[in-house]
PDB file of N, CA and C in Angstrom:
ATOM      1  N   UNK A   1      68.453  87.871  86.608  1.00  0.00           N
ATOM      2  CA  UNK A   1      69.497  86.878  86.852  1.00  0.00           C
ATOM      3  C   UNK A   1      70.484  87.341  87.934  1.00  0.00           C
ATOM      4  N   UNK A   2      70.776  88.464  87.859  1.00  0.00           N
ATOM      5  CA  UNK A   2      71.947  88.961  89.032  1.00  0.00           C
ATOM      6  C   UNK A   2      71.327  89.233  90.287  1.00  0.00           C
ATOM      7  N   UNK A   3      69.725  89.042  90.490  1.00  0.00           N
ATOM      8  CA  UNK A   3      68.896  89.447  92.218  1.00  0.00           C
ATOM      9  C   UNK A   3      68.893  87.921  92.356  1.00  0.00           C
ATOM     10  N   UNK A   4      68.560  86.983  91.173  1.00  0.00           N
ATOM     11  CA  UNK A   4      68.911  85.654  91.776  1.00  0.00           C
ATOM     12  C   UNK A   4      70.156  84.953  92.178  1.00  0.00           C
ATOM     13  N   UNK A   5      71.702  85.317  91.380  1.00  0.00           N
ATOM     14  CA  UNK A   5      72.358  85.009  92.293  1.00  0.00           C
ATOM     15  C   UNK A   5      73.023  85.826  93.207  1.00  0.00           C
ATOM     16  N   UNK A   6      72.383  86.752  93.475  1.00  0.00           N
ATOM     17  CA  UNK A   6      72.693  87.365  94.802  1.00  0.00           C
ATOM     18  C   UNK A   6      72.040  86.594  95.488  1.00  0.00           C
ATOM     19  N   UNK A   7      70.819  86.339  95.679  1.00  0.00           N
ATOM     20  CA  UNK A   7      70.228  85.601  96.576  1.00  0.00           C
ATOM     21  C   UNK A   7      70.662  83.976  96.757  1.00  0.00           C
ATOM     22  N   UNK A   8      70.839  83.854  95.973  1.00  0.00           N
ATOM     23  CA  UNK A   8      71.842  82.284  95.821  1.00  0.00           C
ATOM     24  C   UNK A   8      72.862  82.167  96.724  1.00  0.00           C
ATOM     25  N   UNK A   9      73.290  83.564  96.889  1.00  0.00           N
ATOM     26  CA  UNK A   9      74.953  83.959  97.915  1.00  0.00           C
ATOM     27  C   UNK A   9      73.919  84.171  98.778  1.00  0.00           C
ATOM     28  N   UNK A  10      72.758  84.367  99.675  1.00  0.00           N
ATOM     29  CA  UNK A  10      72.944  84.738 100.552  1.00  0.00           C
ATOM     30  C   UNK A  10      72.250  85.882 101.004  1.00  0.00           C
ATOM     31  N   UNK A  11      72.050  86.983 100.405  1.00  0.00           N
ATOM     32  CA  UNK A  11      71.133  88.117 100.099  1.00  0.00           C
ATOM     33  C   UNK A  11      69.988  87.855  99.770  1.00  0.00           C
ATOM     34  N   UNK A  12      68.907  87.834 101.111  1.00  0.00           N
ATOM     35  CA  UNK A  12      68.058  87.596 100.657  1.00  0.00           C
ATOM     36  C   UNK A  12      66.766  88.657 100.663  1.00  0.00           C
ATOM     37  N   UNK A  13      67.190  89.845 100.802  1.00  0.00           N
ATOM     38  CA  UNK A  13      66.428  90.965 101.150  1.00  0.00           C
ATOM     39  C   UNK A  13      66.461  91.508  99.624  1.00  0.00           C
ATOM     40  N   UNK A  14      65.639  90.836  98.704  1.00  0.00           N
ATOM     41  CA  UNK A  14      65.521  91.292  97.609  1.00  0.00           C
ATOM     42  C   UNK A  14      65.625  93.203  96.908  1.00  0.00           C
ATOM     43  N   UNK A  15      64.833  93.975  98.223  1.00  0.00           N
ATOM     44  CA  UNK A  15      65.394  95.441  97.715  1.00  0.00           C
ATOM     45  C   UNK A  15      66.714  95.655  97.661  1.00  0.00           C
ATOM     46  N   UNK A  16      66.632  95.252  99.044  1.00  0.00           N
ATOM     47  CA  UNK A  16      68.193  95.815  99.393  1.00  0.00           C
ATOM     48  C   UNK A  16      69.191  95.312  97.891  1.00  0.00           C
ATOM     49  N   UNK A  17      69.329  94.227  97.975  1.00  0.00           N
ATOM     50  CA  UNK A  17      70.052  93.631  96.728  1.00  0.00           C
ATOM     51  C   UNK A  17      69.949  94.627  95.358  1.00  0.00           C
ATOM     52  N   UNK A  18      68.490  94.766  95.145  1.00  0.00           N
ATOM     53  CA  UNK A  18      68.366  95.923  93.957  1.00  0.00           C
ATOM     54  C   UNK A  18      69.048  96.968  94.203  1.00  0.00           C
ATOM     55  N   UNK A  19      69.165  97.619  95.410  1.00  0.00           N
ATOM     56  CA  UNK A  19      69.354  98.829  95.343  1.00  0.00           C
ATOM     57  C   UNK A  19      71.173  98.700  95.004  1.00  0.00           C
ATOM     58  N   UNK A  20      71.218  97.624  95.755  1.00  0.00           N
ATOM     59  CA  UNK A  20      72.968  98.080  95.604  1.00  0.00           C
ATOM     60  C   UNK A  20      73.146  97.643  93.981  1.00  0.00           C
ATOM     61  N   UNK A  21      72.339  96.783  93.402  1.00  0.00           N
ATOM     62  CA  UNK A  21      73.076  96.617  91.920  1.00  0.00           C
ATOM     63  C   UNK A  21      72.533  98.188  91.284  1.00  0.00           C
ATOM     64  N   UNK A  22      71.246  98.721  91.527  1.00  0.00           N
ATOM     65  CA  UNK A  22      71.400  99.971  90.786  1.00  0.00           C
ATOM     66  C   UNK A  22      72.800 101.384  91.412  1.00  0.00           C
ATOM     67  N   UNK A  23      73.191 101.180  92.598  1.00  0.00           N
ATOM     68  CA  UNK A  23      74.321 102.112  92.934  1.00  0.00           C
ATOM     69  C   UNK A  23      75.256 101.706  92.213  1.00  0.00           C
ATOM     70  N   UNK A  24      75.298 100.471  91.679  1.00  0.00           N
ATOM     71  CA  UNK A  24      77.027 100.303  91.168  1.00  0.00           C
ATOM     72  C   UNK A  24      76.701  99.957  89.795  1.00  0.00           C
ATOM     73  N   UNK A  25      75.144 100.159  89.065  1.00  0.00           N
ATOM     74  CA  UNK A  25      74.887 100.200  87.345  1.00  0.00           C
ATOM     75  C   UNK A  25      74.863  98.953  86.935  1.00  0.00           C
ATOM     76  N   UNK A  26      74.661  98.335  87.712  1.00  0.00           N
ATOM     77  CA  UNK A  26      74.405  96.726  87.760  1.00  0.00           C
ATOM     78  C   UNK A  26      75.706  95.631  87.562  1.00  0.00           C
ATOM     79  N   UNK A  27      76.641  96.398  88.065  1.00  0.00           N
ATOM     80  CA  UNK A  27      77.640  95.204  88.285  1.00  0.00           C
ATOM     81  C   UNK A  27      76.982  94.920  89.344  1.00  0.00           C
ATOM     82  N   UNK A  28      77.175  93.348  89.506  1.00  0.00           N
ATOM     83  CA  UNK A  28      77.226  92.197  90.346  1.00  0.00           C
ATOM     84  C   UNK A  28      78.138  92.696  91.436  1.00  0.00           C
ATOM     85  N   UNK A  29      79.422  92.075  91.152  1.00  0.00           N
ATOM     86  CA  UNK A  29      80.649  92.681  91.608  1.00  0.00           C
ATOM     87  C   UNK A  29      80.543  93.872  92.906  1.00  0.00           C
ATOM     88  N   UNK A  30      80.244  94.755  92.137  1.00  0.00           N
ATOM     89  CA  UNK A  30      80.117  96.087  93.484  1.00  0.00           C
ATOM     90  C   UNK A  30      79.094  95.614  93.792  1.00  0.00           C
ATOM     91  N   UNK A  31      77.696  94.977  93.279  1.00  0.00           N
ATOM     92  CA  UNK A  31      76.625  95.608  94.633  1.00  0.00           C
ATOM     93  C   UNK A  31      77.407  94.174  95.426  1.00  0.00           C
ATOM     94  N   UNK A  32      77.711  93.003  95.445  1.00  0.00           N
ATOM     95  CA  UNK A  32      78.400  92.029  96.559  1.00  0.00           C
ATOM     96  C   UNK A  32      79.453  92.240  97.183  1.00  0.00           C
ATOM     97  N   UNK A  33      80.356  93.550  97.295  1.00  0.00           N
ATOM     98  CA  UNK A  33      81.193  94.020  97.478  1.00  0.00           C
ATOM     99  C   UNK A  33      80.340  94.876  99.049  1.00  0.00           C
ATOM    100  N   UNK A  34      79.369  95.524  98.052  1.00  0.00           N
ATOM    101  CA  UNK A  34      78.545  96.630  98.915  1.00  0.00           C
ATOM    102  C   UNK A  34      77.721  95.472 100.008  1.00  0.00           C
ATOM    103  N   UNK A  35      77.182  94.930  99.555  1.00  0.00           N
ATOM    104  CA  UNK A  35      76.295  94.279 100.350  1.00  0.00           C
ATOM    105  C   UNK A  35      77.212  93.300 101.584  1.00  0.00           C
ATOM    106  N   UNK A  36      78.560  92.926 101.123  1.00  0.00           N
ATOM    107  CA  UNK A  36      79.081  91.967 102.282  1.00  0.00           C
ATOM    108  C   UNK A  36      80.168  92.820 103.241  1.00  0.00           C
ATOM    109  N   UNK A  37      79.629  94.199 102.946  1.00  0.00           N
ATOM    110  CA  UNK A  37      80.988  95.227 104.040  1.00  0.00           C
ATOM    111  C   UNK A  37      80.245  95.186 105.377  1.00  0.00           C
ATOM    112  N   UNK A  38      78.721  95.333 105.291  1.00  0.00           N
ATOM    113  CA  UNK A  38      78.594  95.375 106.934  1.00  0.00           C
ATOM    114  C   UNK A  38      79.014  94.041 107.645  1.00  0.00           C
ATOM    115  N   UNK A  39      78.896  93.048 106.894  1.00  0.00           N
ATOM    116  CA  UNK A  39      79.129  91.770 107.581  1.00  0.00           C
ATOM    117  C   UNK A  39      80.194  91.186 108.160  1.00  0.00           C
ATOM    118  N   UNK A  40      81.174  91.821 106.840  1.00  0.00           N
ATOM    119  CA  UNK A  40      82.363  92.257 107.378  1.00  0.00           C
ATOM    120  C   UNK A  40      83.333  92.887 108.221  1.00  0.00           C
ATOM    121  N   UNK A  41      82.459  93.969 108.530  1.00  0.00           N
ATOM    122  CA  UNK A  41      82.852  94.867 109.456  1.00  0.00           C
ATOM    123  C   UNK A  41      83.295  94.669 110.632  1.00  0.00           C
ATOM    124  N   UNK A  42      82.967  93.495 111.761  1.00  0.00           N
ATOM    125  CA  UNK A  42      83.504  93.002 112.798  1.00  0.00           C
ATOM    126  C   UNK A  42      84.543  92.111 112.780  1.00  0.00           C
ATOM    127  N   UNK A  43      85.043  91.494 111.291  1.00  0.00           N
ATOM    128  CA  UNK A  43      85.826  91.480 111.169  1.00  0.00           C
ATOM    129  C   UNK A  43      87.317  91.591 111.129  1.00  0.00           C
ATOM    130  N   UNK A  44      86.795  93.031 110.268  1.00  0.00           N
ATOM    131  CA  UNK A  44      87.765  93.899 110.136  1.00  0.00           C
ATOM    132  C   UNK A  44      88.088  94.845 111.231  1.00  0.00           C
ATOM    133  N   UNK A  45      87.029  94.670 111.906  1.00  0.00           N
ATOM    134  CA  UNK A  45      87.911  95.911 113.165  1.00  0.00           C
ATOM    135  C   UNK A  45      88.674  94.680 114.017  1.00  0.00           C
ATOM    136  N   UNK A  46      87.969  93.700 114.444  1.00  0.00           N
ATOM    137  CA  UNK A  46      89.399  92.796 115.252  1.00  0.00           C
ATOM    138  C   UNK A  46      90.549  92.597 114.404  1.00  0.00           C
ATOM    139  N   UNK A  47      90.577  92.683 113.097  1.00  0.00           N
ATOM    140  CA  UNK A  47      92.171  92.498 112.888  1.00  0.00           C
ATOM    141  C   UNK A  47      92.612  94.002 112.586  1.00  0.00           C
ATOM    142  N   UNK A  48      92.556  95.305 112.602  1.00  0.00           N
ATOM    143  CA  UNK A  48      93.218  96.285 112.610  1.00  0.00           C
ATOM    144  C   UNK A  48      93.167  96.581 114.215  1.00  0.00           C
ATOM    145  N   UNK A  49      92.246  96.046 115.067  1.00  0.00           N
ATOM    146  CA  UNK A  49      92.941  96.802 116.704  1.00  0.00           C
ATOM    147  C   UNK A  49      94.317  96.449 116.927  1.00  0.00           C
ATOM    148  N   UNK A  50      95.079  97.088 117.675  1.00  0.00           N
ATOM    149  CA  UNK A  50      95.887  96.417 118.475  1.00  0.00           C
ATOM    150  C   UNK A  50      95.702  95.365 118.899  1.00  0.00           C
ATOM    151  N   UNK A  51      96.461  94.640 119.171  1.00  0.00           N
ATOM    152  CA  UNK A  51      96.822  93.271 120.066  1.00  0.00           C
ATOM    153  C   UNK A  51      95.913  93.373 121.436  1.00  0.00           C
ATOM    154  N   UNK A  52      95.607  93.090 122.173  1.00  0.00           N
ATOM    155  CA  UNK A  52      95.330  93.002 123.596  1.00  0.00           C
ATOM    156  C   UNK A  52      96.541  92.871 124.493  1.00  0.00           C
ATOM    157  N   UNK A  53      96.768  92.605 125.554  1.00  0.00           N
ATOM    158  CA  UNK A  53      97.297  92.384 126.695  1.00  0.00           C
ATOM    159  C   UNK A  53      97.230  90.897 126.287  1.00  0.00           C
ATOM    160  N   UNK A  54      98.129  89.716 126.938  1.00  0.00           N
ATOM    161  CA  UNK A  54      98.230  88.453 126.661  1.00  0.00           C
ATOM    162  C   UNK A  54      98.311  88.173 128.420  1.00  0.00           C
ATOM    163  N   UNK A  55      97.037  86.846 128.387  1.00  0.00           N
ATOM    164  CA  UNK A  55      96.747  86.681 129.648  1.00  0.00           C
ATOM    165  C   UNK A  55      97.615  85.251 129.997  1.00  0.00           C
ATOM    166  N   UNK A  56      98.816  85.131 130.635  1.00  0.00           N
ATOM    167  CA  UNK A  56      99.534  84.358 130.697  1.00  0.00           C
ATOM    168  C   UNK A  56      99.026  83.343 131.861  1.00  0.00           C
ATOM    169  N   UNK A  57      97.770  83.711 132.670  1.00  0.00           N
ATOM    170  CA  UNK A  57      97.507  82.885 133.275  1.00  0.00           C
ATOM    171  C   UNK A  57      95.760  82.088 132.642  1.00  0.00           C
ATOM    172  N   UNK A  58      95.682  82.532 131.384  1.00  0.00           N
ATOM    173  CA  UNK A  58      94.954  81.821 130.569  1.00  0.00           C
ATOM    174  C   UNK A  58      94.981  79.995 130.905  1.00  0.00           C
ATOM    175  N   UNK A  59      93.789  79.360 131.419  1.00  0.00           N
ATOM    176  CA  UNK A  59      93.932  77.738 131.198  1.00  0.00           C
ATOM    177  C   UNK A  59      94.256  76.789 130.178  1.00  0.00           C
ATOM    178  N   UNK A  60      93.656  78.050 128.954  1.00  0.00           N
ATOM    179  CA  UNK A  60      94.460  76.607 127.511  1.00  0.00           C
ATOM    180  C   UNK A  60      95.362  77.343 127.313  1.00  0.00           C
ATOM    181  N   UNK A  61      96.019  76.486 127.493  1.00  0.00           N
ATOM    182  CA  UNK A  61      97.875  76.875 127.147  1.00  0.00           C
ATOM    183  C   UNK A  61      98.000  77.130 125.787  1.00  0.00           C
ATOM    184  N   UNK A  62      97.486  76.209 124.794  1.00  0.00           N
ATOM    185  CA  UNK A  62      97.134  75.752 123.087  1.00  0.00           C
ATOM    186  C   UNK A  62      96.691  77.504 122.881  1.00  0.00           C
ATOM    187  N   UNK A  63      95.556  77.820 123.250  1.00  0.00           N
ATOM    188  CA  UNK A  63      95.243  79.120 122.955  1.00  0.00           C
ATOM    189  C   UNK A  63      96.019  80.485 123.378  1.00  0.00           C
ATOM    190  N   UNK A  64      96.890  80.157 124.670  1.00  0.00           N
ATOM    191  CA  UNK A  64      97.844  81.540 124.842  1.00  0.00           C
ATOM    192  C   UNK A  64      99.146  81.587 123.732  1.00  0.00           C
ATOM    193  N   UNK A  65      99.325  79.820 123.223  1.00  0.00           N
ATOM    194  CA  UNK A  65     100.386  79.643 122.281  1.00  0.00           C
ATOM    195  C   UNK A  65     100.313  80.285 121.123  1.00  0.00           C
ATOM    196  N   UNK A  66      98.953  80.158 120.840  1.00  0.00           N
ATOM    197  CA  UNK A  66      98.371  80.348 119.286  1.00  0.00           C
ATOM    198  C   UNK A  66      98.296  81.964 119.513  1.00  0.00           C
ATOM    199  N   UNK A  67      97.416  82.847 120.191  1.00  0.00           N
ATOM    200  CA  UNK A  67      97.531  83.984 120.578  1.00  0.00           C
ATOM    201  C   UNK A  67      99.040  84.583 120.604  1.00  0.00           C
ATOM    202  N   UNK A  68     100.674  83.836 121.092  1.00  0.00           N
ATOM    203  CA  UNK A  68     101.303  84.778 121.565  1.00  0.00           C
ATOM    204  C   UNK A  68     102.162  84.558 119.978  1.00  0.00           C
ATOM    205  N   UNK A  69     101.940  83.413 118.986  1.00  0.00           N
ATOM    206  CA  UNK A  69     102.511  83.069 117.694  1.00  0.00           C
ATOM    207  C   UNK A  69     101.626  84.594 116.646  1.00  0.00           C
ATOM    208  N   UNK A  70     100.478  84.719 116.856  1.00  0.00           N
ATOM    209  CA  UNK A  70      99.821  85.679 115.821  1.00  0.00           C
ATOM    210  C   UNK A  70     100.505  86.660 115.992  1.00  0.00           C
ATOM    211  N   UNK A  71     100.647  87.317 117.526  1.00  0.00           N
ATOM    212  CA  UNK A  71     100.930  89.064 117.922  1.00  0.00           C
ATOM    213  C   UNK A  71     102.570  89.268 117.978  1.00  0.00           C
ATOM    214  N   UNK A  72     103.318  88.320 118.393  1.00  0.00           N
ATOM    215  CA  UNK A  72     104.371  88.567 119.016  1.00  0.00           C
ATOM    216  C   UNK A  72     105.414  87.843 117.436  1.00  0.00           C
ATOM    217  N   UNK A  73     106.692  88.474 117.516  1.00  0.00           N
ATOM    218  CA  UNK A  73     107.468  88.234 116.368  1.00  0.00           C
ATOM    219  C   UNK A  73     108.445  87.047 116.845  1.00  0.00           C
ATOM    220  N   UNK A  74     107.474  85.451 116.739  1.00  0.00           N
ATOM    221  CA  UNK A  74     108.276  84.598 117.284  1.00  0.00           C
ATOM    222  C   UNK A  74     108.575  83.340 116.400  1.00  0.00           C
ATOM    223  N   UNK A  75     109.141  82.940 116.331  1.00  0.00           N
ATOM    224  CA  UNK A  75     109.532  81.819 114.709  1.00  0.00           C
ATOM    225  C   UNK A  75     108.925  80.660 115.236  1.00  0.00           C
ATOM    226  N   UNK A  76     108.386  79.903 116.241  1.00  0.00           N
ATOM    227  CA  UNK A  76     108.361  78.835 116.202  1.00  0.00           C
ATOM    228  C   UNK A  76     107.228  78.435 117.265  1.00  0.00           C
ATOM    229  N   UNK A  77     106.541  77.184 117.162  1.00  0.00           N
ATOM    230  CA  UNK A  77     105.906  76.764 118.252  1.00  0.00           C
ATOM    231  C   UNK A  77     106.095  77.112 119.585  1.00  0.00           C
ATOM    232  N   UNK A  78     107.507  76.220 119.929  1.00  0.00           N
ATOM    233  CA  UNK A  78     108.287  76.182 120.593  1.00  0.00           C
ATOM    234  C   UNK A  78     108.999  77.273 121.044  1.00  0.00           C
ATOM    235  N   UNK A  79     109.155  78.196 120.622  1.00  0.00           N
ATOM    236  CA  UNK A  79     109.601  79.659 121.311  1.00  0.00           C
ATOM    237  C   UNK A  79     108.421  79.903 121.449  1.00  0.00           C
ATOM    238  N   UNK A  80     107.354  80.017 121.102  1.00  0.00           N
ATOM    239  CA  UNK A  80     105.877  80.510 122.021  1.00  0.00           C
ATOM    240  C   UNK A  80     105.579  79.521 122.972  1.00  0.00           C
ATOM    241  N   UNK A  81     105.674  78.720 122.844  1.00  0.00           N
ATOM    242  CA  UNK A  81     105.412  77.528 124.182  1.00  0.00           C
ATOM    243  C   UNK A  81     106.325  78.030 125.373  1.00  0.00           C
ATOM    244  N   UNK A  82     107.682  78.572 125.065  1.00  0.00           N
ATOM    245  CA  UNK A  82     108.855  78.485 126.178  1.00  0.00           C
ATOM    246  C   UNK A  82     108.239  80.665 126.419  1.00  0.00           C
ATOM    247  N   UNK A  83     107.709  81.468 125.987  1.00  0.00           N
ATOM    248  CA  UNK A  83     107.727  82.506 125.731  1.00  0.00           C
ATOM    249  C   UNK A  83     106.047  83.057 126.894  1.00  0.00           C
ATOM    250  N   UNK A  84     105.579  81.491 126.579  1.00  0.00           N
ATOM    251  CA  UNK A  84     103.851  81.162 128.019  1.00  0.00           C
ATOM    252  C   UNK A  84     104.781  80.940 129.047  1.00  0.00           C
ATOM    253  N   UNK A  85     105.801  79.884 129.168  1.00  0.00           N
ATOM    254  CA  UNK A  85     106.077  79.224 130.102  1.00  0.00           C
ATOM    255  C   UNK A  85     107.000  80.743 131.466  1.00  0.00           C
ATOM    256  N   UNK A  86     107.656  81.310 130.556  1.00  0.00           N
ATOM    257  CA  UNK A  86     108.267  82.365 131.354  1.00  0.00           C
ATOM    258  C   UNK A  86     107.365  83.347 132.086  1.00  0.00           C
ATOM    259  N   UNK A  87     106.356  84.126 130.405  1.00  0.00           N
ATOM    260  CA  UNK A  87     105.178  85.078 131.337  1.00  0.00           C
ATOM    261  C   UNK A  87     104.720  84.183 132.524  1.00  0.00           C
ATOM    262  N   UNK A  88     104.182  82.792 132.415  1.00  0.00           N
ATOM    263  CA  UNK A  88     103.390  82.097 133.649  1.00  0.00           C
ATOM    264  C   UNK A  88     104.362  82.722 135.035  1.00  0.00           C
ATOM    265  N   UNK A  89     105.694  81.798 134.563  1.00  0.00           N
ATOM    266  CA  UNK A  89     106.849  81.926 135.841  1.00  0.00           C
ATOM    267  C   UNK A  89     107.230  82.905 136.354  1.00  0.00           C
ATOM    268  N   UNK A  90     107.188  83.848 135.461  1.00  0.00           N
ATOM    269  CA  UNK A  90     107.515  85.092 135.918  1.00  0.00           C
ATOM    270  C   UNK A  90     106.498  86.348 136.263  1.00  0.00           C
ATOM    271  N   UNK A  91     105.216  86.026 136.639  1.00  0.00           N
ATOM    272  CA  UNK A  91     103.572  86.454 136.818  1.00  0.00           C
ATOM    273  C   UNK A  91     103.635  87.765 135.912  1.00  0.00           C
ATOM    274  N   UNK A  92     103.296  87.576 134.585  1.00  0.00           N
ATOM    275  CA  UNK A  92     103.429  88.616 133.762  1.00  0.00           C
ATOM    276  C   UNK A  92     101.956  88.676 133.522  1.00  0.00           C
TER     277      UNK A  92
END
């Protein structure tokens, strides 16, 4: 029952699936824990890098907005909208 709903999630490499429920004694739990870290993994490294550089001469404006609202400590749309508009003006 637990190689079928692993495979139900998604896992469909039936060893593999065994093996991780026998590493973790057949919790479910850990081996889907175990089994969804590599997938995860690119994930997780874009949100622990640093920020990038913010390309102010980016064409969607929508996306330098949304980009400078995630990285930068700014309260509002609108201070990231006015925050593009300066880097643009000011060739940052």
């Amino acid at each position: 029952p637990q190689l079928r709903s692993l495979s139900a999630l998604g896992f469909r490499d039936r060893r593999e699936a065994a093996l991780a429920l026998q590493r973790h004694g057949g919790d479910q739990w850990g081996a889907l824990r175990e089994l969804q870290r590599p997938q995860l993994r690119p994930f997780l490294q874009r949100l622990w890098q640093p920020p990038g550089a913010l390309d102010f001469e980016c064409p969607d404006q929508q996306a330098l907005v949304r980009r400078i609202l995630a990285t930068l400590d700014v309260a509002s749309w609108g201070r990231a909208l006015l925050v593009a508009s300066l880097g643009r003006e000011l060739g940052l």
